[in-house]
PDB file of C-alpha atoms in Angstrom:
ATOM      1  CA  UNK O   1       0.000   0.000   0.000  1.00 50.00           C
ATOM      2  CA  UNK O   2       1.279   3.431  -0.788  1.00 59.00           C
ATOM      3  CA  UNK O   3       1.835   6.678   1.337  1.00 58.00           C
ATOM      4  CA  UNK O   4      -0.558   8.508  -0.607  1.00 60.00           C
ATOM      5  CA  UNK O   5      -3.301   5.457  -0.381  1.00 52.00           C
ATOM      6  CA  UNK O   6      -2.551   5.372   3.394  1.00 49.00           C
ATOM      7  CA  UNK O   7      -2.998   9.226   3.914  1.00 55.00           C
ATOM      8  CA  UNK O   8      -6.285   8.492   1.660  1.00 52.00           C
ATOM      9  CA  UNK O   9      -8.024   5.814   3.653  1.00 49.00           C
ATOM     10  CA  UNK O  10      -6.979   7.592   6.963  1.00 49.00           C
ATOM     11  CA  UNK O  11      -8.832  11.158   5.892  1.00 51.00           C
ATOM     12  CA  UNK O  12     -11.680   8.826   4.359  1.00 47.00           C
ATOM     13  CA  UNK O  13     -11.977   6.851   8.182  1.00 47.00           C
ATOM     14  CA  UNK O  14     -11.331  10.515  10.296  1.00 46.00           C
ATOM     15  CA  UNK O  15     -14.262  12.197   7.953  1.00 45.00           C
ATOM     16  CA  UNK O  16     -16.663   9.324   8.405  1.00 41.00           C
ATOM     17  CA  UNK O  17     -16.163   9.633  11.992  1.00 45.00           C
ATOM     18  CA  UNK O  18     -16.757  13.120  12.207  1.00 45.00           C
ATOM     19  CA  UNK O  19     -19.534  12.589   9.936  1.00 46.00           C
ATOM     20  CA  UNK O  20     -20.839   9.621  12.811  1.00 50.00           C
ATOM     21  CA  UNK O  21     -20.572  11.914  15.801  1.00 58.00           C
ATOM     22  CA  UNK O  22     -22.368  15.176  14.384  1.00 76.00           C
ATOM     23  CA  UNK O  23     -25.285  12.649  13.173  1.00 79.00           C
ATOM     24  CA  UNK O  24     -25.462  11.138  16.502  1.00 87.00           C
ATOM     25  CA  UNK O  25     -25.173  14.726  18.083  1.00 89.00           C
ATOM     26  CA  UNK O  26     -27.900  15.490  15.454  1.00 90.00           C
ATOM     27  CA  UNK O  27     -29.830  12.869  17.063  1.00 92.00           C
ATOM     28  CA  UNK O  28     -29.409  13.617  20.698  1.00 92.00           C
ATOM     29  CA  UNK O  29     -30.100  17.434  20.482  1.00 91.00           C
ATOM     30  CA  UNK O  30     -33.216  16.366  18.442  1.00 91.00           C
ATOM     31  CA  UNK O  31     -34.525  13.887  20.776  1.00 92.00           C
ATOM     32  CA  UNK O  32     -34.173  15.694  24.025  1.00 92.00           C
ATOM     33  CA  UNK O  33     -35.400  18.943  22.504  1.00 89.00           C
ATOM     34  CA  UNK O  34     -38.407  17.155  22.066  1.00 90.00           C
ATOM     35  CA  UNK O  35     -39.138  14.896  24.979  1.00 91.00           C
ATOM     36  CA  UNK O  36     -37.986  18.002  27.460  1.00 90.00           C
ATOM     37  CA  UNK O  37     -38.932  21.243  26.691  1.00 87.00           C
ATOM     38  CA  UNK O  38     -37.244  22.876  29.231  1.00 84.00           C
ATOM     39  CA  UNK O  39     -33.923  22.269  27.762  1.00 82.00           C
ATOM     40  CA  UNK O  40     -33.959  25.197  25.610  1.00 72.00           C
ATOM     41  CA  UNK O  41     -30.062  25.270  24.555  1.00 88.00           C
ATOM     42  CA  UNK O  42     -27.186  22.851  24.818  1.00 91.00           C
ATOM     43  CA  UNK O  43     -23.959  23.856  24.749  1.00 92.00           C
ATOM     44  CA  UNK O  44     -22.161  20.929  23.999  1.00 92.00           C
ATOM     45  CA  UNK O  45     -22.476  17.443  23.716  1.00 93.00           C
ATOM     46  CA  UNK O  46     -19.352  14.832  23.787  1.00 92.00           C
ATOM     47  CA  UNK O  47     -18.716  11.371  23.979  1.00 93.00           C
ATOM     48  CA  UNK O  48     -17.571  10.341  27.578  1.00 94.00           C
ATOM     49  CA  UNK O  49     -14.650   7.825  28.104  1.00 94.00           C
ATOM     50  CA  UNK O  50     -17.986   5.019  28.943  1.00 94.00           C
ATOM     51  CA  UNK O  51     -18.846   3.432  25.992  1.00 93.00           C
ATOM     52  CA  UNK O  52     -22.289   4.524  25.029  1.00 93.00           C
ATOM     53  CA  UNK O  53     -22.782   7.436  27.065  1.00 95.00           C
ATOM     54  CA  UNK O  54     -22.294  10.705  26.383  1.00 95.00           C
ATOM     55  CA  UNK O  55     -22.328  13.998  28.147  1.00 94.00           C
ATOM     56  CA  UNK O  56     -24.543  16.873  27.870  1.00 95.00           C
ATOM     57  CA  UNK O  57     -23.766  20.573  28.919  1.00 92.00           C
ATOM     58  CA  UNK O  58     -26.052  23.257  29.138  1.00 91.00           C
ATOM     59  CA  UNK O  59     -26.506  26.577  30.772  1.00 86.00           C
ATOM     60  CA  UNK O  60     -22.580  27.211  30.927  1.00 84.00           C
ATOM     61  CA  UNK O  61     -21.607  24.827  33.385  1.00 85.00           C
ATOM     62  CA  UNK O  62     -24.253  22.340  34.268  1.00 90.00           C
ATOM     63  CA  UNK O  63     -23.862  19.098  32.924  1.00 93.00           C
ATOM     64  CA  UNK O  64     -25.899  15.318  32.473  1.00 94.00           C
ATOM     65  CA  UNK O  65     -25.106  12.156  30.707  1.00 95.00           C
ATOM     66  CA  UNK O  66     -27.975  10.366  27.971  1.00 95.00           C
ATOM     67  CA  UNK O  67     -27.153   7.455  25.598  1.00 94.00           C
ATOM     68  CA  UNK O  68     -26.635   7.763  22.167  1.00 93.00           C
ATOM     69  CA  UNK O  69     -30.377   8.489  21.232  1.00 93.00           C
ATOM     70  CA  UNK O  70     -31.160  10.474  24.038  1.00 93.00           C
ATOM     71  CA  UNK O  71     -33.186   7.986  25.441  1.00 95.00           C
ATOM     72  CA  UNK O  72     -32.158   8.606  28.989  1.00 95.00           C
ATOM     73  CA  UNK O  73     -30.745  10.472  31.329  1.00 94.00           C
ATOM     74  CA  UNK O  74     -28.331  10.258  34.113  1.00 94.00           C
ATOM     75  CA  UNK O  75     -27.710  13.077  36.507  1.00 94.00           C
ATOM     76  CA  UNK O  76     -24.609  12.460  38.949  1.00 93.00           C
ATOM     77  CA  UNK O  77     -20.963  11.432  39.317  1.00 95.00           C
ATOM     78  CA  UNK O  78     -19.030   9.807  36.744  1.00 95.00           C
ATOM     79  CA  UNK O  79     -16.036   7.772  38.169  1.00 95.00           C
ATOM     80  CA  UNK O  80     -13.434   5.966  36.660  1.00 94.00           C
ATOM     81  CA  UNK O  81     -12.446   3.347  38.786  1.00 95.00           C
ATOM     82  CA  UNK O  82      -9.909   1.721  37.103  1.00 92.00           C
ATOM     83  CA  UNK O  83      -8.295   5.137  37.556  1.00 92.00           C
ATOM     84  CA  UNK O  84      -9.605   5.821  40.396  1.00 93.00           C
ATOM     85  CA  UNK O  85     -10.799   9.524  39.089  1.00 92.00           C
ATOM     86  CA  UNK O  86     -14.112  11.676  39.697  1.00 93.00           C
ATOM     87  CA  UNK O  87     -14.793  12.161  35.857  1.00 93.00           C
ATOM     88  CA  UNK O  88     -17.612  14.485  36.346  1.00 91.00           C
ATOM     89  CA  UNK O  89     -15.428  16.470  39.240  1.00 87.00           C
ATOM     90  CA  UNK O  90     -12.721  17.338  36.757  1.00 87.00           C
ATOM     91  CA  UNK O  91     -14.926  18.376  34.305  1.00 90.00           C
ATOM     92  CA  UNK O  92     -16.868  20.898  36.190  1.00 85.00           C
ATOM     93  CA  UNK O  93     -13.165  22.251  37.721  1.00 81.00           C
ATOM     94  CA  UNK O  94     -12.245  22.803  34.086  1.00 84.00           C
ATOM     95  CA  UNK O  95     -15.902  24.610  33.075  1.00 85.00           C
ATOM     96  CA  UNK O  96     -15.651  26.766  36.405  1.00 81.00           C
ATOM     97  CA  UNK O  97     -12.071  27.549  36.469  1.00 82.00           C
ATOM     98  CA  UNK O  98     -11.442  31.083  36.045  1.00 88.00           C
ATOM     99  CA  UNK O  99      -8.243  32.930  34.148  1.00 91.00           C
ATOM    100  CA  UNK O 100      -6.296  34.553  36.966  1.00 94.00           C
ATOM    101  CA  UNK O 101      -5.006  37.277  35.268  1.00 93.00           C
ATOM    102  CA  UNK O 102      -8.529  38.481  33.727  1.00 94.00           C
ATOM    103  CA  UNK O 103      -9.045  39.095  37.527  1.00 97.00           C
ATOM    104  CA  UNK O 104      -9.780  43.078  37.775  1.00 97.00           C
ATOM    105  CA  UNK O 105      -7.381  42.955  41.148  1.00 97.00           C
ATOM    106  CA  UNK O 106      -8.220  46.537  41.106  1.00 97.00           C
ATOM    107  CA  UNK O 107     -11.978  46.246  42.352  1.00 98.00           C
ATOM    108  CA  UNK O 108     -10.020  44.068  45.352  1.00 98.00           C
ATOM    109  CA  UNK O 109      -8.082  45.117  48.358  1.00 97.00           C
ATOM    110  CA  UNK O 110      -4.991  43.719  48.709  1.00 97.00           C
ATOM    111  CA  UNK O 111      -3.128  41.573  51.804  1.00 97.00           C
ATOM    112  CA  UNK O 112       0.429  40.684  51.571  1.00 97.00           C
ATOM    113  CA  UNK O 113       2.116  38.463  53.790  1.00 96.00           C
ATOM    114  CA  UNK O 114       5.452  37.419  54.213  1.00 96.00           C
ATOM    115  CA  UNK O 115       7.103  37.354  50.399  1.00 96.00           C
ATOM    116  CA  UNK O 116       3.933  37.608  49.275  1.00 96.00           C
ATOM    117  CA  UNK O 117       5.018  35.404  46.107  1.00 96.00           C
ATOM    118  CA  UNK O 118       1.784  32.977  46.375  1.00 97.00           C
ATOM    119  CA  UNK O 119      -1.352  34.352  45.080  1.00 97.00           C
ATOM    120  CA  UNK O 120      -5.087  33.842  45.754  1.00 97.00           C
ATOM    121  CA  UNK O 121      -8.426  35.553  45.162  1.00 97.00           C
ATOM    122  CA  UNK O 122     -11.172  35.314  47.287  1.00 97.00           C
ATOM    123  CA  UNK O 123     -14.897  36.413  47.148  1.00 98.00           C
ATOM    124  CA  UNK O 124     -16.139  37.215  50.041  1.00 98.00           C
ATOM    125  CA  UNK O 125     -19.607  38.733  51.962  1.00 98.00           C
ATOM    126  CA  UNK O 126     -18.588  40.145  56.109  1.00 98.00           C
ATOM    127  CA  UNK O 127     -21.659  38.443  56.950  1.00 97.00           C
ATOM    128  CA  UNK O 128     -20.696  35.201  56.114  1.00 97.00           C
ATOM    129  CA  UNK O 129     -20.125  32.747  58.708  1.00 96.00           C
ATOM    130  CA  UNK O 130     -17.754  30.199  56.311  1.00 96.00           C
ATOM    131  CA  UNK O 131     -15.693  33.767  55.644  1.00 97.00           C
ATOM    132  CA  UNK O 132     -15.109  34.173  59.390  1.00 97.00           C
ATOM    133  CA  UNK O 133     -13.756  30.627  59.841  1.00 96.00           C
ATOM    134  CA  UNK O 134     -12.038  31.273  56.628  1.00 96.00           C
ATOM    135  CA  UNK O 135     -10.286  34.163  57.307  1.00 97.00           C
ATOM    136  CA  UNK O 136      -9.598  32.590  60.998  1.00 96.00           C
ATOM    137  CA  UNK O 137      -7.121  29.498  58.917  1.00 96.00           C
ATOM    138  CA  UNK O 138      -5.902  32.024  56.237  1.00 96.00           C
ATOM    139  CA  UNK O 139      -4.176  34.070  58.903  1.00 95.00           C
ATOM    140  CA  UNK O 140      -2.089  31.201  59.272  1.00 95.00           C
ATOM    141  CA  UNK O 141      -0.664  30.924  55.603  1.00 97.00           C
ATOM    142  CA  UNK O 142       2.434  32.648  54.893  1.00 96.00           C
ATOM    143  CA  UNK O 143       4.179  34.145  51.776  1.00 97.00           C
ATOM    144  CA  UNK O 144       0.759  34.874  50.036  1.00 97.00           C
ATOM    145  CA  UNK O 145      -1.123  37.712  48.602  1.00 97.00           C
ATOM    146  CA  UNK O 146      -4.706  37.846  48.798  1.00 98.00           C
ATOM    147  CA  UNK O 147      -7.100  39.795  46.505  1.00 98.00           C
ATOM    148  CA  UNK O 148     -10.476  39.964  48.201  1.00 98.00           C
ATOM    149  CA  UNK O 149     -13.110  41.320  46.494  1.00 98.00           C
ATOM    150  CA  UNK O 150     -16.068  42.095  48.635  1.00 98.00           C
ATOM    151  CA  UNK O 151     -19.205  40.505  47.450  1.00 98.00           C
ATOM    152  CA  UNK O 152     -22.280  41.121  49.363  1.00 98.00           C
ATOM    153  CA  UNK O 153     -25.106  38.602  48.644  1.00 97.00           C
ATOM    154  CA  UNK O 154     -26.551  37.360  51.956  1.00 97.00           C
ATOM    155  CA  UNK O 155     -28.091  40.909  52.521  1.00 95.00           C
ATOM    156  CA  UNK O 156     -28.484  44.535  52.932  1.00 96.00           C
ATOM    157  CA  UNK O 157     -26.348  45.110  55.921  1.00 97.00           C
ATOM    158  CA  UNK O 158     -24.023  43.381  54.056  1.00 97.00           C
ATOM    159  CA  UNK O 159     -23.797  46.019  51.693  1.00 97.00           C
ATOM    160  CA  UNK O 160     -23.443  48.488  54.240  1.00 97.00           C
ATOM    161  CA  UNK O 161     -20.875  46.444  55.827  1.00 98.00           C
ATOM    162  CA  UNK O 162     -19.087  46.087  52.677  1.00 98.00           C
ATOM    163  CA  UNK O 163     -19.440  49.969  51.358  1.00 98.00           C
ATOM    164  CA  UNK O 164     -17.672  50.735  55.424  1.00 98.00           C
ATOM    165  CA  UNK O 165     -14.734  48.170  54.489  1.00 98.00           C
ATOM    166  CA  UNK O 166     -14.152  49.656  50.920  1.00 98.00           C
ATOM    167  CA  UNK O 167     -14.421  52.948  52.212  1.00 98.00           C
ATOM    168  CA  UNK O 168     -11.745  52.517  55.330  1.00 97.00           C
ATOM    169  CA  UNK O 169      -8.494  54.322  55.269  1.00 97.00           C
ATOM    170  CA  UNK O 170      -7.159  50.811  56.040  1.00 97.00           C
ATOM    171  CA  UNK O 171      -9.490  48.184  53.996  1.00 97.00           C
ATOM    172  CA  UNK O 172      -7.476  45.174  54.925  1.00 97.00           C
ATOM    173  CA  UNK O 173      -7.188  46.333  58.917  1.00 97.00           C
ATOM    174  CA  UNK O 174     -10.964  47.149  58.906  1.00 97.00           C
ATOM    175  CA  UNK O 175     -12.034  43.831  57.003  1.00 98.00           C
ATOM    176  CA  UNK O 176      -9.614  41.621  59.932  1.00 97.00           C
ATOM    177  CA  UNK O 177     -10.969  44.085  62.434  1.00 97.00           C
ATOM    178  CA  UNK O 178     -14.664  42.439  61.773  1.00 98.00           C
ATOM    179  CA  UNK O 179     -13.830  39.193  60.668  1.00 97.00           C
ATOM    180  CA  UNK O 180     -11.430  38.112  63.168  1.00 97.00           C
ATOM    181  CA  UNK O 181     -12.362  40.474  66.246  1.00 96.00           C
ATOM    182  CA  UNK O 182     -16.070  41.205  65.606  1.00 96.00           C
ATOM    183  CA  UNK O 183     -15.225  45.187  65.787  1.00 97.00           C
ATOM    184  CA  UNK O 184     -17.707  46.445  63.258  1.00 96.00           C
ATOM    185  CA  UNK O 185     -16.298  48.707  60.450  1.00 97.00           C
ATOM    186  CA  UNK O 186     -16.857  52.460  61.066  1.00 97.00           C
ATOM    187  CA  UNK O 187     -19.330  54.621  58.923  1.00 97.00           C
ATOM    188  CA  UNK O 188     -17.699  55.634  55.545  1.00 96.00           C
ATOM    189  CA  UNK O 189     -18.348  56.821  51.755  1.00 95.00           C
ATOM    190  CA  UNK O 190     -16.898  56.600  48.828  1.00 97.00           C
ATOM    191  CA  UNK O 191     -17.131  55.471  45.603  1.00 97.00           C
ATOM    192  CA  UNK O 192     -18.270  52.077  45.230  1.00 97.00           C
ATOM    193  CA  UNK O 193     -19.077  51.091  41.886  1.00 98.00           C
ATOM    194  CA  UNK O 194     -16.068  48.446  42.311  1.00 98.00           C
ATOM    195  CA  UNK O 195     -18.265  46.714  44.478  1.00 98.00           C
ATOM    196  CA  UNK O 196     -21.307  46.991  41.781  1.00 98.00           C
ATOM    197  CA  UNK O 197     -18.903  45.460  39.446  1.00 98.00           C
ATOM    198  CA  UNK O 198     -17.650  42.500  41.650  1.00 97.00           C
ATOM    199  CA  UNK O 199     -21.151  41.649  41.970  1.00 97.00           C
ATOM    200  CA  UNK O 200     -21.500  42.145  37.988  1.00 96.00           C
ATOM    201  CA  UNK O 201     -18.330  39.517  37.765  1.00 95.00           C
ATOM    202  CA  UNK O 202     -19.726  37.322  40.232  1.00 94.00           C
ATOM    203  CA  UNK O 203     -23.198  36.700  38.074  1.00 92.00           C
ATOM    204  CA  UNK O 204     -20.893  36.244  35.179  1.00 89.00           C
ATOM    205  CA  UNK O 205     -19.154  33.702  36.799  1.00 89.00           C
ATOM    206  CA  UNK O 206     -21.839  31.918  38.534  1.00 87.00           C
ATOM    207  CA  UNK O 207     -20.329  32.871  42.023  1.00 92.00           C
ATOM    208  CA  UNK O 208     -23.469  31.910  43.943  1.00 91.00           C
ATOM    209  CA  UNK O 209     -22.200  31.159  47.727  1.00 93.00           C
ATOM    210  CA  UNK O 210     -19.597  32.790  49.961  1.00 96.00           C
ATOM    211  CA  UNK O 211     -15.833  32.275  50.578  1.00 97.00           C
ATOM    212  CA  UNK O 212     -15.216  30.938  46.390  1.00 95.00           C
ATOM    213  CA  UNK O 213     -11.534  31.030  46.278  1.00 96.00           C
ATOM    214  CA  UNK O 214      -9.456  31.088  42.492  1.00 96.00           C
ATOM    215  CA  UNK O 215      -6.062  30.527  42.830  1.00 95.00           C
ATOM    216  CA  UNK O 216      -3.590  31.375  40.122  1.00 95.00           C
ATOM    217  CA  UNK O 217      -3.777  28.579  38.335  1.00 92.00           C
ATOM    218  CA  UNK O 218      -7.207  29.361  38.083  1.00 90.00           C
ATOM    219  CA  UNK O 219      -8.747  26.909  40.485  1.00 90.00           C
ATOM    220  CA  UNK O 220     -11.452  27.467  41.585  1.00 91.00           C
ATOM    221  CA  UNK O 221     -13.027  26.179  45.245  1.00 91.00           C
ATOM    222  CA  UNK O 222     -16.795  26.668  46.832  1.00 89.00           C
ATOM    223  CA  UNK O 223     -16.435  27.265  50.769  1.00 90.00           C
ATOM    224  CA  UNK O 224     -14.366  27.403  53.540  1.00 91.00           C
ATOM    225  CA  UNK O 225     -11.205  24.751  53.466  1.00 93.00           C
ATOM    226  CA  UNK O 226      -8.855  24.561  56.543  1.00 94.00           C
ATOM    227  CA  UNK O 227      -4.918  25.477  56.400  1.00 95.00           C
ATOM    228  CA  UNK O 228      -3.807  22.282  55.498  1.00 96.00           C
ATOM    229  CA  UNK O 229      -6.212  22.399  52.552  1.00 95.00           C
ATOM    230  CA  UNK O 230      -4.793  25.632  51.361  1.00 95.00           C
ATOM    231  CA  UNK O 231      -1.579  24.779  51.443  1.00 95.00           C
ATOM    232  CA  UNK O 232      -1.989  21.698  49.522  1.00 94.00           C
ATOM    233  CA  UNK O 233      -3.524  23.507  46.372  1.00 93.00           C
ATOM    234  CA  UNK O 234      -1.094  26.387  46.999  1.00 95.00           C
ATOM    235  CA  UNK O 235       1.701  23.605  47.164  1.00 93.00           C
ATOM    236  CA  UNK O 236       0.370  22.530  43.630  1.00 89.00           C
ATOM    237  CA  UNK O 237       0.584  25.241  41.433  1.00 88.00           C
ATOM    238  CA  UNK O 238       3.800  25.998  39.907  1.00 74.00           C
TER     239      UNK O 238
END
């Protein structure tokens, strides 16, 4: 068989596959549009590493798993235990991770400590319980700088709360000050349409709960997680 035959039959086989997948993509977006109305966009659909099953994404980052005709659906975890490896898990950390450096760290105050050469951002609310306990293991970490950008969901004293921290002549002092040692942040103004726009980022980004930390490698992690936890993912990025 000759080079030029060879480079023939493989195009012939990698076009009939393509052709194969965006018929049975056809055939799934078809299908479910159908049988669930509610659906009203998918993003993507792709085959899974399970034979037969195939993942569905919609609304950004939510995602399901149906067989090849749509027939059903699974909502859940994927594992691979052969690899031992949360399929589904890695997936979502890849649709929710967000790009460090589009970060506007200016719409953040800014805590250095020690060298300051590790970096994380965190979005936080002052009336939020997990931030407290949060902010209580952070203080332990070393050689980091931290970006928080004030987001004020839970409610309007948190706004008030949060327009008092911006507003401080010392935003990090006055932020510990109430987080650590309960000492409510003095009446201020200012300009806060950085806070209007954190909020803005947060919808963008699906931010939904209070402390979501992004590290530089653009991690991203729902909640409060101890020391130890933060220096592990710290520990990882390079």
């Amino acid at each position: 068989m000759t080079m030029k035959l060879l480079k023939n039959l493989t195009a012939m086989t990698l076009a009939l596959t393509c052709l194969g997948a965006s018929a049975q993509e056809a055939t799934i977006r078809k299908n479910l549009g159908e049988r669930i109305p509610q659906i009203q966009k998918i993003d993507e659909i792709s085959k899974t590493p399970m034979t037969g099953l195939y993942e569905v994404r919609i609304n950004g980052t939510e995602i399901f798993y149906t067989d090849a005709e749509g027939n059903f659906i699974i909502q859940g975890q994927l594992f691979d235990t052969k690899q031992r490896r949360n399929l589904t898990e890695e997936r979502m950390d890849k649709l929710t991770a967000i790009d460090f450096n589009s970060l506007p760290l200016k719409d953040a105050f800014t805590t250095v400590r020690g060298n300051g050469k590790r970096k994380l951002a965190i979005f936080a609310d002052p009336n939020c319980g997990y931030c407290k306990r949060f902010e209580r293991d952070l203080e332990k970490v070393n050689n980091i700088t931290i970006y928080t950008f004030l987001y004020p969901i839970l409610s309007a004293d948190s706004a008030e709360k949060s327009r008092n921290i911006w507003c401080a002549k010392d935003r990090t002092l006055s932020w510990l000050d109430w987080m650590l040692r309960e000492l409510p942040p003095a009446t201020a103004s200012c300009d806060t349409t950085a806070i209007t726009r954190n909020l803005e980022l947060g919808r963008k980004h699906k931010i939904t709960g209070t402390p979501t930390l992004i590290y530089a490698d653009g991690t991203r992690v729902p909640g409060a997680v101890n020391t130890d936890q933060i220096e592990k993912q710290l520990a990882k990025i390079r």
